[in-house]
Short mmCIF file of C-alpha atoms in Angstrom, two decimals:
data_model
loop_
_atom_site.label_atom_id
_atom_site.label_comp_id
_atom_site.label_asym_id
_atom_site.label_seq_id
_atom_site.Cartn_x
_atom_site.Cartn_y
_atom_site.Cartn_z
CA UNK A 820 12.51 50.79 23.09
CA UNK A 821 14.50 50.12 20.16
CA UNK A 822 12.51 47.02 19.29
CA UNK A 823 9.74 48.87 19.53
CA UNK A 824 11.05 51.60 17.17
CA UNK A 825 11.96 49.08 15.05
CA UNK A 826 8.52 48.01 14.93
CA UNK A 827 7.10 50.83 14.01
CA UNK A 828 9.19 51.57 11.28
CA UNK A 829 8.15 48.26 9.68
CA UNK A 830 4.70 48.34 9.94
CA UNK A 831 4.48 51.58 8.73
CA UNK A 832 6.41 51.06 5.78
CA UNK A 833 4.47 48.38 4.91
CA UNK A 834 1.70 50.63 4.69
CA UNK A 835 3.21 52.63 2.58
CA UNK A 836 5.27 50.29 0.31
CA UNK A 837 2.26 50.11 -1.95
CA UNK A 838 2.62 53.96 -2.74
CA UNK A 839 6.67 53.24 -3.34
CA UNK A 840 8.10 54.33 -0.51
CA UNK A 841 11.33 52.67 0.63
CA UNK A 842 13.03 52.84 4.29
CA UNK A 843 16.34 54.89 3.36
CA UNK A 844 17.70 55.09 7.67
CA UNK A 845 16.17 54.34 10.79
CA UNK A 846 13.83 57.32 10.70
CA UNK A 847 13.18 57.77 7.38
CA UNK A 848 11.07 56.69 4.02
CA UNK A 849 11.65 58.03 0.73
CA UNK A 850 10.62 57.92 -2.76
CA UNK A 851 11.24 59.63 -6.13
CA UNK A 852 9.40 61.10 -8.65
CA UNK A 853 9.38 64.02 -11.55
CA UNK A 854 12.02 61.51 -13.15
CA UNK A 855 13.99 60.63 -10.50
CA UNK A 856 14.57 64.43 -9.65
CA UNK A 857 12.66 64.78 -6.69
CA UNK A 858 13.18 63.17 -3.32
CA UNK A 859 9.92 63.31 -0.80
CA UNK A 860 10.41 62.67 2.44
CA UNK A 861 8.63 61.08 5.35
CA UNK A 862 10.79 61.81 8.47
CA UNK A 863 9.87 60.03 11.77
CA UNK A 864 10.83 61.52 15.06
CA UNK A 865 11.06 59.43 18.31
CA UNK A 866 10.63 60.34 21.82
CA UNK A 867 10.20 58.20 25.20
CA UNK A 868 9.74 60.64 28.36
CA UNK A 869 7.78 57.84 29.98
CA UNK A 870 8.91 54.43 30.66
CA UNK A 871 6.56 52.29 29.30
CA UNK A 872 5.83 54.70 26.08
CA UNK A 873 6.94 56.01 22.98
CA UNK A 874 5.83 59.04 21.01
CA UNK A 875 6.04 59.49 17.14
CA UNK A 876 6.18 62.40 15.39
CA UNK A 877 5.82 62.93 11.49
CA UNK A 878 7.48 65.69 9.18
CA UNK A 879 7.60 65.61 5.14
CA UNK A 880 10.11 67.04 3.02
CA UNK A 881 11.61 67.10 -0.60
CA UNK A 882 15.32 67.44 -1.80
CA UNK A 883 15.46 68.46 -5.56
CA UNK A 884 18.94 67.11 -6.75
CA UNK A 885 19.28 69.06 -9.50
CA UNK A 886 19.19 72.33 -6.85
CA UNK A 887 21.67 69.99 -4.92
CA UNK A 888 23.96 69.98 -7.79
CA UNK A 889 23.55 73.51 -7.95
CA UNK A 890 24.11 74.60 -4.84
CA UNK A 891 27.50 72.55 -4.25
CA UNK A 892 28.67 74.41 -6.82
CA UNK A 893 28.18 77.57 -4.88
CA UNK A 894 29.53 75.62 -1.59
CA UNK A 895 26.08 74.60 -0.04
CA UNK A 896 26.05 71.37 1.80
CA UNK A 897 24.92 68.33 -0.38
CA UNK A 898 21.43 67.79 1.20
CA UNK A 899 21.96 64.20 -0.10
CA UNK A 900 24.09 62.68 2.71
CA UNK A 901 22.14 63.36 5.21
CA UNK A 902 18.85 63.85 3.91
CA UNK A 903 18.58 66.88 5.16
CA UNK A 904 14.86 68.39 3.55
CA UNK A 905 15.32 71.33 1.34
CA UNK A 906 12.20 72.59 2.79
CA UNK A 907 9.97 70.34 5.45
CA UNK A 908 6.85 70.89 7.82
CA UNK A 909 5.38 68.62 10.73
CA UNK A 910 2.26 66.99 9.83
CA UNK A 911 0.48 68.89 12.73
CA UNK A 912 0.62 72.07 10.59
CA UNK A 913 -1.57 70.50 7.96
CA UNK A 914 -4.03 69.19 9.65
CA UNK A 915 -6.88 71.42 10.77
CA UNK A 916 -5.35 72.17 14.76
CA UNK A 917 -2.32 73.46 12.87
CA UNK A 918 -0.08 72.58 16.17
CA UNK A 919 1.95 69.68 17.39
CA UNK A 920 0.74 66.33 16.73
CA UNK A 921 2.03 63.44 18.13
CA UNK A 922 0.75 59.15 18.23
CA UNK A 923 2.06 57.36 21.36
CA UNK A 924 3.08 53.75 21.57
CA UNK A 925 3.02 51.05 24.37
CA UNK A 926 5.73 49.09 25.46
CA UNK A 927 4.82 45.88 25.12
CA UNK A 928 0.95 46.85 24.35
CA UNK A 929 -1.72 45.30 22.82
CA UNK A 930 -0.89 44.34 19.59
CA UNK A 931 -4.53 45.30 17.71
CA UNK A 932 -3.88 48.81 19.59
CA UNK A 933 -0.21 48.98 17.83
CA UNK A 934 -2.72 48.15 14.21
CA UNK A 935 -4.84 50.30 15.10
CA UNK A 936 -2.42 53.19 15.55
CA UNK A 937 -0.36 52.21 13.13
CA UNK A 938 -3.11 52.35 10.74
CA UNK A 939 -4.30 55.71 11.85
CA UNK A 940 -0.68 57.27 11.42
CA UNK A 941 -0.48 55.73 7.71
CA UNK A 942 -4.06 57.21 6.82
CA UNK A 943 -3.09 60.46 8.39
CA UNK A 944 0.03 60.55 6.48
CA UNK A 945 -2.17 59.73 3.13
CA UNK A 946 -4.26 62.45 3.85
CA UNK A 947 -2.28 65.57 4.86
CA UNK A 948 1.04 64.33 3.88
CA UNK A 949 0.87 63.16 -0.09
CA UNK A 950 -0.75 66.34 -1.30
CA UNK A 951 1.76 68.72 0.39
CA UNK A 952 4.57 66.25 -1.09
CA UNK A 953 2.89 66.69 -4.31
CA UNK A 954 2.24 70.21 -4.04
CA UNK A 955 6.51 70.88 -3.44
CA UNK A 956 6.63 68.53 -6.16
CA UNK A 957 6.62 71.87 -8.41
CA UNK A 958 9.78 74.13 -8.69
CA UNK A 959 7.40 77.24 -8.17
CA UNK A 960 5.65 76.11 -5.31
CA UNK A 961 9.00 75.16 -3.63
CA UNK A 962 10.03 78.47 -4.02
CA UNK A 963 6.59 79.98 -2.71
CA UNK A 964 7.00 77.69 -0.12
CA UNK A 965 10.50 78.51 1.31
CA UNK A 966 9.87 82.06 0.99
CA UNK A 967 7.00 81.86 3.06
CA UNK A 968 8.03 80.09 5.86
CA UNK A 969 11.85 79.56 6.00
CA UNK A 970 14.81 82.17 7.70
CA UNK A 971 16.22 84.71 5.95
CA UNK A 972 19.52 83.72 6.18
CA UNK A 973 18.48 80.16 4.25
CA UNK A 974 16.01 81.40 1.38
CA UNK A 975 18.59 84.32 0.68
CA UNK A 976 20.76 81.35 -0.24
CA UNK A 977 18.79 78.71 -1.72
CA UNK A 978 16.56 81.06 -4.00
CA UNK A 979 19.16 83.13 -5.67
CA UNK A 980 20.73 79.48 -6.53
CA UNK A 981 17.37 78.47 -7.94
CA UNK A 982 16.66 81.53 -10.07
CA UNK A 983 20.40 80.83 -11.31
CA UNK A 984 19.80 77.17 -12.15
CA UNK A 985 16.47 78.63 -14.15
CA UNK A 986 19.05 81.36 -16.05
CA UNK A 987 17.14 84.28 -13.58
CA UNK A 988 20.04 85.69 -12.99
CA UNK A 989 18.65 89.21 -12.52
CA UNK A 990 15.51 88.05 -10.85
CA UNK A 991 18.42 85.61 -8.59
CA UNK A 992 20.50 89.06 -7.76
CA UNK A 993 17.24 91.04 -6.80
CA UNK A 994 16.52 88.43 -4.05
CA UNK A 995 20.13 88.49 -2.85
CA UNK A 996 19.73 92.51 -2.17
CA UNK A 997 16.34 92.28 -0.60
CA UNK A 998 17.59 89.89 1.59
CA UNK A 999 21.08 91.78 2.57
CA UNK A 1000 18.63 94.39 3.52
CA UNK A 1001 16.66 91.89 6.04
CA UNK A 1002 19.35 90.73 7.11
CA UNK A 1003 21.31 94.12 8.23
CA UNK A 1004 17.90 94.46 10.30
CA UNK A 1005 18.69 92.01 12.34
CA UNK A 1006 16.13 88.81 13.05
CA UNK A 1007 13.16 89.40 11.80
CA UNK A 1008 9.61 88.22 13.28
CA UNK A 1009 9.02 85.35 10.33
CA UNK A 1010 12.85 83.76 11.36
CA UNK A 1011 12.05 83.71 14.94
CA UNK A 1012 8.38 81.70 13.57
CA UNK A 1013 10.34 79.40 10.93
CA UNK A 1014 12.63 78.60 14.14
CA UNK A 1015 9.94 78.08 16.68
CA UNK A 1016 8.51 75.76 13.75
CA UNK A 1017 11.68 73.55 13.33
CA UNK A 1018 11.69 73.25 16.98
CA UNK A 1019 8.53 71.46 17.84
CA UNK A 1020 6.12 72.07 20.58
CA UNK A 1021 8.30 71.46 23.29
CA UNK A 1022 11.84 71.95 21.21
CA UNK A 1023 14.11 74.25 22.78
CA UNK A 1024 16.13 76.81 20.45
CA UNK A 1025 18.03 80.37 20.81
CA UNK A 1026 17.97 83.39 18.48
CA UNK A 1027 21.82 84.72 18.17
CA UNK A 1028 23.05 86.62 15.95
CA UNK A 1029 26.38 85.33 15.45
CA UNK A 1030 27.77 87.68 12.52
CA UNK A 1031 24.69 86.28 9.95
CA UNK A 1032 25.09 89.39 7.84
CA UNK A 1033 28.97 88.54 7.55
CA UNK A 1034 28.14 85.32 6.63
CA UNK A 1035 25.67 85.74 3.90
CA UNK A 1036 27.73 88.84 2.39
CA UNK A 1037 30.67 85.41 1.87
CA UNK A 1038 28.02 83.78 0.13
CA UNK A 1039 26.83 86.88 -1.62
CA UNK A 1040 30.93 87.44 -2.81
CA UNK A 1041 31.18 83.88 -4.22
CA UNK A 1042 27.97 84.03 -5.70
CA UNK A 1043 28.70 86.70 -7.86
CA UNK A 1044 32.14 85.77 -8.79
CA UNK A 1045 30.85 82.68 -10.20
CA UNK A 1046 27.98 84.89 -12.23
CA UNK A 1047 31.12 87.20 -13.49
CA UNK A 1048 33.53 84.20 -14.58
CA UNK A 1049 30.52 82.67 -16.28
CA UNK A 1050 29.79 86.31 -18.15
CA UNK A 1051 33.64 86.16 -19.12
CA UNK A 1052 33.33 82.73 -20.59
#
């Protein structure tokens, strides 16, 4: 099966060489753009249930390294080591099922049906995939985007440190106390949908609430002690 993985991986990316994206690890193929600034993402997820198969599984995502910078500076994690997406969907969610979509892979197959499918995955990724790369391409969509669809607990963080990067500090502070508020309510129905998302069609994931509100209100503390030492300077 690794062979096969493998495989995949380098037909695939020489499909999509032409369009300058690189393999970065095993599952993944990046390129830059907006001047180096922006990372998009084309993450490949394996599975073999079966024996004599292998299913493949596409997500895109961005990492903005400027935000990056921005957010280590308020103790975030540097998306950058791991390539962890700032913000990421599965490609079945923008194609017109909007569900789980999957391409599956013989072991030792026919080699025109490994073309074939290869082919169909690169044209599939062309289609659905480049525009919504392109689309969080823009700071404003980005921020549209995670707002829309990501936890509370995550967009209270990575917003306020955008609107700070932009000089919003007000606007930045606003989002902080709207999202205290969502918070102290507990999970709400759009973090138990982002987290069904993440998970996949047949991912498995629990809802705890493991002290979030304590959590974010440590963020929320350093966050504004930053804002205050920078008003003092």
């Amino acid at each position: 099966m690794k062979e096969l993985k493998k495989q995949i991986m380098e037909l695939l990316q020489q499909k999509l060489s032409v369009y300058g994206f690189k393999k970065k690890q095993q599952d993944l193929l990046i390129r830059t753009v907006k001047e180096g600034n922006v990372v998009q993402m084309i993450i490949l997820g394996f599975a073999h249930r079966e024996r004599h198969r292998i299913s493949v599984t596409i997500s895109f995502g961005v990492i903005y390294k400027n935000i990056n910078d921005e957010g280590i500076k308020f103790g975030e994690a540097n998306h950058l080591i791991y390539y962890n997406p700032m913000e990421c969907i599965h490609i079945g969610y923008l194609m017109p099922q909007k569900g789980y979509h999957a391409w599956y892979f013989e072991l030792n197959g026919d080699p025109q049906a490994m073309e074939d499918n290869i082919r169909d995955v690169a044209s599939t990724i062309i289609q659905y995939g480049f525009p919504y790369l392109e689309m969080l391409s823009n700071e404003d969509n980005l921020i549209n985007e995670i707002d829309r669809t990501s936890t509370t607990t995550y967009k209270g963080r990575i917003i306020p440190i955008i609107y700070h990067m932009r000089n919003e500090k007000e606007r930045a502070l606003q989002y902080i106390e709207k999202s205290i508020k969502k918070i102290s309510k507990g999970f709400t129905k759009e973090d138990y949908e982002s987290a069904k998302r993440l998970a996949g069609e047949d991912g498995y994931f629990i809802m705890v609430e493991n002290n979030a509100l304590k959590y974010y209100m440590e963020f929320v503390e350093n966050f504004k002690r930053i804002l205050n030492e920078e008003n003092t300077d």
